[in-house]
PDB file of C-alpha atoms in Angstrom:
ATOM      1  CA  UNK A   1       6.503  30.506 -11.492  1.00 89.00           C
ATOM      2  CA  UNK A   2       6.725  30.589  -7.807  1.00 94.00           C
ATOM      3  CA  UNK A   3       9.636  28.576  -6.281  1.00 97.00           C
ATOM      4  CA  UNK A   4       9.276  27.062  -2.944  1.00 98.00           C
ATOM      5  CA  UNK A   5      12.526  26.567  -0.803  1.00 98.00           C
ATOM      6  CA  UNK A   6      12.422  24.292   2.221  1.00 98.00           C
ATOM      7  CA  UNK A   7      14.852  24.373   5.072  1.00 97.00           C
ATOM      8  CA  UNK A   8      16.697  22.659   6.559  1.00 97.00           C
ATOM      9  CA  UNK A   9      17.247  19.861   4.096  1.00 97.00           C
ATOM     10  CA  UNK A  10      17.635  17.442   6.848  1.00 98.00           C
ATOM     11  CA  UNK A  11      16.530  17.920  10.497  1.00 98.00           C
ATOM     12  CA  UNK A  12      17.867  15.443  12.974  1.00 98.00           C
ATOM     13  CA  UNK A  13      15.870  15.402  16.299  1.00 98.00           C
ATOM     14  CA  UNK A  14      14.810  12.909  19.168  1.00 97.00           C
ATOM     15  CA  UNK A  15      11.428  11.816  19.982  1.00 97.00           C
ATOM     16  CA  UNK A  16       9.761  14.262  22.291  1.00 97.00           C
ATOM     17  CA  UNK A  17      11.484  17.246  20.810  1.00 98.00           C
ATOM     18  CA  UNK A  18       9.946  20.148  18.947  1.00 98.00           C
ATOM     19  CA  UNK A  19      10.393  20.334  15.135  1.00 98.00           C
ATOM     20  CA  UNK A  20      10.238  23.528  13.193  1.00 98.00           C
ATOM     21  CA  UNK A  21      10.209  23.333   9.275  1.00 98.00           C
ATOM     22  CA  UNK A  22      10.487  26.244   7.026  1.00 98.00           C
ATOM     23  CA  UNK A  23       9.055  26.949   3.576  1.00 98.00           C
ATOM     24  CA  UNK A  24       9.868  30.092   1.750  1.00 98.00           C
ATOM     25  CA  UNK A  25       8.354  31.244  -1.495  1.00 97.00           C
ATOM     26  CA  UNK A  26      10.030  33.308  -4.272  1.00 97.00           C
ATOM     27  CA  UNK A  27       7.030  35.506  -4.277  1.00 96.00           C
ATOM     28  CA  UNK A  28       3.987  36.091  -2.061  1.00 96.00           C
ATOM     29  CA  UNK A  29       1.535  33.050  -1.781  1.00 95.00           C
ATOM     30  CA  UNK A  30      -2.089  33.309  -0.818  1.00 92.00           C
ATOM     31  CA  UNK A  31      -2.347  31.611   2.679  1.00 90.00           C
ATOM     32  CA  UNK A  32      -5.393  29.918   1.420  1.00 92.00           C
ATOM     33  CA  UNK A  33      -3.260  28.010  -1.091  1.00 96.00           C
ATOM     34  CA  UNK A  34      -0.345  26.747   1.064  1.00 97.00           C
ATOM     35  CA  UNK A  35      -0.329  23.098   2.176  1.00 98.00           C
ATOM     36  CA  UNK A  36       2.028  20.531   3.863  1.00 98.00           C
ATOM     37  CA  UNK A  37       2.349  16.845   3.361  1.00 98.00           C
ATOM     38  CA  UNK A  38       4.048  14.003   4.958  1.00 98.00           C
ATOM     39  CA  UNK A  39       5.578  11.234   3.128  1.00 98.00           C
ATOM     40  CA  UNK A  40       6.996   7.893   4.497  1.00 98.00           C
ATOM     41  CA  UNK A  41       9.162   5.600   2.569  1.00 96.00           C
ATOM     42  CA  UNK A  42       7.254   3.539   0.016  1.00 96.00           C
ATOM     43  CA  UNK A  43       4.048   5.461   0.790  1.00 97.00           C
ATOM     44  CA  UNK A  44       2.028   7.976  -0.813  1.00 98.00           C
ATOM     45  CA  UNK A  45       2.057  11.668   0.575  1.00 98.00           C
ATOM     46  CA  UNK A  46      -0.556  12.393   3.168  1.00 98.00           C
ATOM     47  CA  UNK A  47      -2.176  15.844   3.574  1.00 98.00           C
ATOM     48  CA  UNK A  48      -1.423  17.465   6.978  1.00 98.00           C
ATOM     49  CA  UNK A  49      -2.265  21.100   6.726  1.00 98.00           C
ATOM     50  CA  UNK A  50      -4.133  23.202   4.120  1.00 97.00           C
ATOM     51  CA  UNK A  51      -4.825  26.843   4.001  1.00 96.00           C
ATOM     52  CA  UNK A  52      -1.516  27.296   5.838  1.00 97.00           C
ATOM     53  CA  UNK A  53      -2.913  26.468   9.318  1.00 97.00           C
ATOM     54  CA  UNK A  54      -5.917  24.117   8.944  1.00 97.00           C
ATOM     55  CA  UNK A  55      -5.343  20.495  10.005  1.00 98.00           C
ATOM     56  CA  UNK A  56      -6.622  17.836   7.658  1.00 97.00           C
ATOM     57  CA  UNK A  57      -9.078  15.250   8.939  1.00 95.00           C
ATOM     58  CA  UNK A  58      -7.493  12.925  11.426  1.00 96.00           C
ATOM     59  CA  UNK A  59      -4.271  14.863  11.787  1.00 98.00           C
ATOM     60  CA  UNK A  60      -3.144  15.035  15.535  1.00 98.00           C
ATOM     61  CA  UNK A  61      -2.971  18.533  17.067  1.00 97.00           C
ATOM     62  CA  UNK A  62       0.676  18.258  17.677  1.00 98.00           C
ATOM     63  CA  UNK A  63       0.966  19.333  13.938  1.00 98.00           C
ATOM     64  CA  UNK A  64       0.401  23.025  13.363  1.00 98.00           C
ATOM     65  CA  UNK A  65       0.968  25.394  10.482  1.00 98.00           C
ATOM     66  CA  UNK A  66       1.561  29.092  10.410  1.00 97.00           C
ATOM     67  CA  UNK A  67       2.796  31.931   8.273  1.00 97.00           C
ATOM     68  CA  UNK A  68       1.862  34.307   5.494  1.00 96.00           C
ATOM     69  CA  UNK A  69       3.330  36.024   2.435  1.00 96.00           C
ATOM     70  CA  UNK A  70       6.496  34.324   1.614  1.00 97.00           C
ATOM     71  CA  UNK A  71       7.389  32.619   4.902  1.00 98.00           C
ATOM     72  CA  UNK A  72       5.507  29.447   6.195  1.00 98.00           C
ATOM     73  CA  UNK A  73       6.185  27.092   8.947  1.00 98.00           C
ATOM     74  CA  UNK A  74       5.207  23.608   9.974  1.00 98.00           C
ATOM     75  CA  UNK A  75       5.675  22.856  13.715  1.00 98.00           C
ATOM     76  CA  UNK A  76       5.423  19.452  15.385  1.00 98.00           C
ATOM     77  CA  UNK A  77       5.263  20.109  19.086  1.00 97.00           C
ATOM     78  CA  UNK A  78       6.403  16.787  20.466  1.00 97.00           C
ATOM     79  CA  UNK A  79       7.905  14.342  18.143  1.00 98.00           C
ATOM     80  CA  UNK A  80       6.454  10.858  18.073  1.00 98.00           C
ATOM     81  CA  UNK A  81       8.400   7.934  16.490  1.00 97.00           C
ATOM     82  CA  UNK A  82       5.865   7.820  13.533  1.00 97.00           C
ATOM     83  CA  UNK A  83       6.541  11.402  12.661  1.00 98.00           C
ATOM     84  CA  UNK A  84      10.080  10.786  11.199  1.00 97.00           C
ATOM     85  CA  UNK A  85       9.434  11.189   7.477  1.00 98.00           C
ATOM     86  CA  UNK A  86       9.809  13.622   4.606  1.00 98.00           C
ATOM     87  CA  UNK A  87       7.689  16.896   4.646  1.00 98.00           C
ATOM     88  CA  UNK A  88       6.782  18.827   1.558  1.00 98.00           C
ATOM     89  CA  UNK A  89       5.165  22.239   1.358  1.00 98.00           C
ATOM     90  CA  UNK A  90       2.972  23.030  -1.759  1.00 98.00           C
ATOM     91  CA  UNK A  91       1.383  26.054  -3.135  1.00 97.00           C
ATOM     92  CA  UNK A  92      -1.290  26.571  -5.717  1.00 96.00           C
ATOM     93  CA  UNK A  93      -1.396  29.346  -8.177  1.00 91.00           C
ATOM     94  CA  UNK A  94      -2.207  30.026 -11.816  1.00 90.00           C
ATOM     95  CA  UNK A  95      -4.085  26.688 -11.871  1.00 91.00           C
ATOM     96  CA  UNK A  96      -0.958  24.703 -11.168  1.00 93.00           C
ATOM     97  CA  UNK A  97       0.687  23.201  -8.041  1.00 96.00           C
ATOM     98  CA  UNK A  98       4.300  23.686  -6.987  1.00 97.00           C
ATOM     99  CA  UNK A  99       6.129  21.607  -4.305  1.00 98.00           C
ATOM    100  CA  UNK A 100       9.089  22.399  -2.212  1.00 98.00           C
ATOM    101  CA  UNK A 101      12.095  20.007  -2.439  1.00 98.00           C
ATOM    102  CA  UNK A 102      11.261  18.481   0.954  1.00 98.00           C
ATOM    103  CA  UNK A 103      12.765  18.342   4.502  1.00 98.00           C
ATOM    104  CA  UNK A 104      13.759  15.027   5.722  1.00 98.00           C
ATOM    105  CA  UNK A 105      13.069  14.666   9.509  1.00 98.00           C
ATOM    106  CA  UNK A 106      15.256  11.938  10.831  1.00 98.00           C
ATOM    107  CA  UNK A 107      15.901  10.404  14.358  1.00 95.00           C
ATOM    108  CA  UNK A 108      18.983  11.770  16.127  1.00 93.00           C
TER     109      UNK A 108
ATOM    110  CA  UNK B   1     -13.434   4.931   3.113  1.00 94.00           C
ATOM    111  CA  UNK B   2     -11.764   6.806   0.162  1.00 95.00           C
ATOM    112  CA  UNK B   3      -9.747   4.582  -2.091  1.00 97.00           C
ATOM    113  CA  UNK B   4      -7.650   5.600  -5.147  1.00 98.00           C
ATOM    114  CA  UNK B   5      -6.096   2.781  -7.051  1.00 98.00           C
ATOM    115  CA  UNK B   6      -3.685   3.328  -9.859  1.00 98.00           C
ATOM    116  CA  UNK B   7      -2.825   0.764 -12.585  1.00 98.00           C
ATOM    117  CA  UNK B   8      -1.199   0.692 -15.985  1.00 98.00           C
ATOM    118  CA  UNK B   9       2.372   1.437 -15.203  1.00 98.00           C
ATOM    119  CA  UNK B  10       5.344  -0.541 -16.528  1.00 98.00           C
ATOM    120  CA  UNK B  11       8.408  -0.607 -18.692  1.00 98.00           C
ATOM    121  CA  UNK B  12       8.186   1.278 -21.989  1.00 98.00           C
ATOM    122  CA  UNK B  13      10.726   2.374 -24.609  1.00 98.00           C
ATOM    123  CA  UNK B  14      11.481   6.016 -25.243  1.00 98.00           C
ATOM    124  CA  UNK B  15       8.997   7.316 -27.678  1.00 98.00           C
ATOM    125  CA  UNK B  16       6.423   4.819 -26.550  1.00 98.00           C
ATOM    126  CA  UNK B  17       3.022   5.215 -25.048  1.00 98.00           C
ATOM    127  CA  UNK B  18       1.260   4.133 -21.884  1.00 98.00           C
ATOM    128  CA  UNK B  19      -2.220   4.772 -20.436  1.00 98.00           C
ATOM    129  CA  UNK B  20      -2.636   5.015 -16.603  1.00 98.00           C
ATOM    130  CA  UNK B  21      -5.900   4.508 -14.804  1.00 98.00           C
ATOM    131  CA  UNK B  22      -7.063   5.468 -11.412  1.00 98.00           C
ATOM    132  CA  UNK B  23     -10.211   3.701  -9.925  1.00 98.00           C
ATOM    133  CA  UNK B  24     -11.971   5.806  -7.235  1.00 98.00           C
ATOM    134  CA  UNK B  25     -14.307   4.540  -4.502  1.00 97.00           C
ATOM    135  CA  UNK B  26     -15.600   5.656  -1.203  1.00 96.00           C
ATOM    136  CA  UNK B  27     -16.621   9.261  -2.323  1.00 95.00           C
ATOM    137  CA  UNK B  28     -18.764  10.965  -4.936  1.00 95.00           C
ATOM    138  CA  UNK B  29     -16.186  10.924  -7.674  1.00 96.00           C
ATOM    139  CA  UNK B  30     -18.157  13.059 -10.046  1.00 96.00           C
ATOM    140  CA  UNK B  31     -18.036  15.875  -7.468  1.00 94.00           C
ATOM    141  CA  UNK B  32     -14.290  15.916  -7.072  1.00 95.00           C
ATOM    142  CA  UNK B  33     -11.467  17.497  -9.151  1.00 96.00           C
ATOM    143  CA  UNK B  34      -8.764  14.923  -9.846  1.00 97.00           C
ATOM    144  CA  UNK B  35      -4.901  15.238 -10.487  1.00 98.00           C
ATOM    145  CA  UNK B  36      -1.918  13.435 -11.450  1.00 98.00           C
ATOM    146  CA  UNK B  37       1.394  13.938  -9.526  1.00 98.00           C
ATOM    147  CA  UNK B  38       4.657  12.120 -10.117  1.00 98.00           C
ATOM    148  CA  UNK B  39       7.774  11.492  -8.226  1.00 98.00           C
ATOM    149  CA  UNK B  40      11.075  10.372 -10.012  1.00 98.00           C
ATOM    150  CA  UNK B  41      13.108   7.784  -7.928  1.00 97.00           C
ATOM    151  CA  UNK B  42      14.656   9.443  -4.982  1.00 96.00           C
ATOM    152  CA  UNK B  43      13.304  12.867  -5.817  1.00 97.00           C
ATOM    153  CA  UNK B  44      10.485  15.264  -4.830  1.00 98.00           C
ATOM    154  CA  UNK B  45       6.890  15.691  -5.931  1.00 98.00           C
ATOM    155  CA  UNK B  46       5.941  17.144  -9.443  1.00 98.00           C
ATOM    156  CA  UNK B  47       2.455  18.023 -10.332  1.00 98.00           C
ATOM    157  CA  UNK B  48       1.531  16.709 -13.738  1.00 98.00           C
ATOM    158  CA  UNK B  49      -2.103  17.542 -14.580  1.00 98.00           C
ATOM    159  CA  UNK B  50      -5.438  18.519 -13.223  1.00 97.00           C
ATOM    160  CA  UNK B  51      -9.060  18.091 -14.394  1.00 97.00           C
ATOM    161  CA  UNK B  52     -12.174  19.532 -12.945  1.00 95.00           C
ATOM    162  CA  UNK B  53     -15.196  17.399 -11.873  1.00 95.00           C
ATOM    163  CA  UNK B  54     -16.989  17.898 -15.282  1.00 95.00           C
ATOM    164  CA  UNK B  55     -13.882  18.002 -17.333  1.00 96.00           C
ATOM    165  CA  UNK B  56     -14.438  21.734 -18.123  1.00 96.00           C
ATOM    166  CA  UNK B  57     -11.066  22.732 -16.854  1.00 95.00           C
ATOM    167  CA  UNK B  58      -7.851  20.934 -17.749  1.00 97.00           C
ATOM    168  CA  UNK B  59      -4.346  22.025 -17.020  1.00 97.00           C
ATOM    169  CA  UNK B  60      -0.847  20.504 -17.584  1.00 98.00           C
ATOM    170  CA  UNK B  61       2.678  20.984 -16.466  1.00 98.00           C
ATOM    171  CA  UNK B  62       4.876  22.557 -19.143  1.00 97.00           C
ATOM    172  CA  UNK B  63       7.021  19.436 -18.966  1.00 98.00           C
ATOM    173  CA  UNK B  64       4.196  17.287 -20.242  1.00 98.00           C
ATOM    174  CA  UNK B  65       2.016  19.564 -22.279  1.00 98.00           C
ATOM    175  CA  UNK B  66       1.328  18.194 -25.735  1.00 98.00           C
ATOM    176  CA  UNK B  67       2.428  14.736 -24.791  1.00 98.00           C
ATOM    177  CA  UNK B  68       0.105  13.775 -22.026  1.00 98.00           C
ATOM    178  CA  UNK B  69      -3.610  13.850 -22.028  1.00 98.00           C
ATOM    179  CA  UNK B  70      -5.843  13.756 -18.806  1.00 98.00           C
ATOM    180  CA  UNK B  71      -9.421  12.435 -18.954  1.00 98.00           C
ATOM    181  CA  UNK B  72     -12.069  11.042 -16.718  1.00 98.00           C
ATOM    182  CA  UNK B  73     -15.211   8.900 -16.907  1.00 98.00           C
ATOM    183  CA  UNK B  74     -17.542   9.778 -14.055  1.00 98.00           C
ATOM    184  CA  UNK B  75     -19.836   6.899 -14.870  1.00 98.00           C
ATOM    185  CA  UNK B  76     -16.968   4.507 -14.168  1.00 98.00           C
ATOM    186  CA  UNK B  77     -15.507   6.463 -11.309  1.00 98.00           C
ATOM    187  CA  UNK B  78     -12.233   6.502 -13.164  1.00 98.00           C
ATOM    188  CA  UNK B  79      -9.320   8.870 -13.982  1.00 98.00           C
ATOM    189  CA  UNK B  80      -6.837   8.289 -16.886  1.00 98.00           C
ATOM    190  CA  UNK B  81      -3.565   9.742 -18.022  1.00 98.00           C
ATOM    191  CA  UNK B  82      -2.739   9.022 -21.732  1.00 98.00           C
ATOM    192  CA  UNK B  83       1.173   9.323 -22.025  1.00 98.00           C
ATOM    193  CA  UNK B  84       2.868   9.632 -25.488  1.00 98.00           C
ATOM    194  CA  UNK B  85       6.203  10.295 -26.658  1.00 98.00           C
ATOM    195  CA  UNK B  86       7.598   9.200 -23.378  1.00 98.00           C
ATOM    196  CA  UNK B  87      11.145  10.187 -22.340  1.00 98.00           C
ATOM    197  CA  UNK B  88      13.644   8.836 -19.823  1.00 98.00           C
ATOM    198  CA  UNK B  89      12.793  11.850 -17.586  1.00 98.00           C
ATOM    199  CA  UNK B  90       9.168  10.720 -17.400  1.00 98.00           C
ATOM    200  CA  UNK B  91      10.305   7.733 -15.305  1.00 98.00           C
ATOM    201  CA  UNK B  92       8.514   8.135 -11.956  1.00 98.00           C
ATOM    202  CA  UNK B  93       5.844   6.764  -9.669  1.00 98.00           C
ATOM    203  CA  UNK B  94       2.575   8.359 -10.800  1.00 98.00           C
ATOM    204  CA  UNK B  95      -0.016   9.180  -8.208  1.00 98.00           C
ATOM    205  CA  UNK B  96      -3.630  10.171  -8.652  1.00 98.00           C
ATOM    206  CA  UNK B  97      -5.022  12.608  -6.070  1.00 98.00           C
ATOM    207  CA  UNK B  98      -8.232  14.292  -5.376  1.00 97.00           C
ATOM    208  CA  UNK B  99      -9.297  17.701  -4.361  1.00 93.00           C
ATOM    209  CA  UNK B 100     -12.678  18.793  -3.023  1.00 86.00           C
ATOM    210  CA  UNK B 101     -12.994  21.563  -5.635  1.00 85.00           C
ATOM    211  CA  UNK B 102     -10.868  22.757  -8.558  1.00 82.00           C
ATOM    212  CA  UNK B 103      -9.939  25.867  -6.667  1.00 86.00           C
ATOM    213  CA  UNK B 104      -9.293  24.296  -3.318  1.00 91.00           C
ATOM    214  CA  UNK B 105      -5.613  24.471  -3.690  1.00 92.00           C
ATOM    215  CA  UNK B 106      -4.643  21.124  -1.821  1.00 96.00           C
ATOM    216  CA  UNK B 107      -4.710  17.356  -2.546  1.00 97.00           C
ATOM    217  CA  UNK B 108      -6.667  15.613   0.151  1.00 96.00           C
ATOM    218  CA  UNK B 109      -6.479  11.978  -0.888  1.00 96.00           C
ATOM    219  CA  UNK B 110      -3.791  10.090  -2.706  1.00 98.00           C
ATOM    220  CA  UNK B 111      -3.530   6.656  -4.393  1.00 98.00           C
ATOM    221  CA  UNK B 112      -0.488   4.365  -3.659  1.00 98.00           C
ATOM    222  CA  UNK B 113       1.007   5.156  -7.068  1.00 98.00           C
ATOM    223  CA  UNK B 114       2.002   3.256 -10.223  1.00 98.00           C
ATOM    224  CA  UNK B 115       5.564   3.016 -11.432  1.00 98.00           C
ATOM    225  CA  UNK B 116       6.404   4.041 -15.005  1.00 98.00           C
ATOM    226  CA  UNK B 117       9.887   3.240 -16.342  1.00 98.00           C
ATOM    227  CA  UNK B 118      11.076   4.599 -19.621  1.00 98.00           C
ATOM    228  CA  UNK B 119      14.192   2.822 -20.824  1.00 97.00           C
ATOM    229  CA  UNK B 120      15.551   1.023 -23.845  1.00 96.00           C
TER     230      UNK B 120
END
C-alpha cells in the first residue's frame, strides 16, 4: 500500500504570501492519479487539483499543482483569507484511494 | 447544481448495524461511479468503498471488508452503505463522493456528510 506523507504538518503564513505544500509517496505514483483537496472546518472536502496539475472546475488560478513520481507540490501563489484550511493529497491505485494526513494552513 | 445529501447516521451500539443513504441530484447519477469516504473526529480522510456506475465493480478498504456493503439504485438516484458489526473505530463522519469514471482517480463532488457514532 502506498503511503502519502504531507509536510509540513502546519504552515503559518500571512495573506498575500506564497504557500508551498508537499506530498511525498512511499513509492512512485502515476501523475494521472494524484489529487489535492481543501477542507474547511465543518465542511466537506473540495477538489482543487486532479491529475497532479489540472485545476478542478471553478478553482482560482492562484492554486497550482506540480510534481511526478514520488514528490508532488501544491502551490498557492498569493494567499487569500479564505485559503486558510486543511489540505489533503490523495492517490489512486489498485482500485483504492489513499490520503495524506493533511497540512493545516493557518494565519500567522 | 450537483447535490449529494447523506442521511441515516446516528448513535449505535458496538456490534449493531446502520444503513446510510446518499441522494444525488443535478447530474446523471447512472453515469457516475460513487464512493464512501469517512473522517474520524479530528482525524484525516479514509476511503471506505467504491462502486462503478452499473455496480459491476465494487471495492472495499480492508478495515471494513466483510462488514460493510455498498450498493446503489440508479432508478432512485441513490447510493447506500450497509454497515454491520460496527466497532468504536467506525465512529466518523461518512461522506458520499462522486467520480466521473471508475478509473478517473479523483473525487469531484462531495456531500456534507452524516455522523455515525458507535458507543455503548
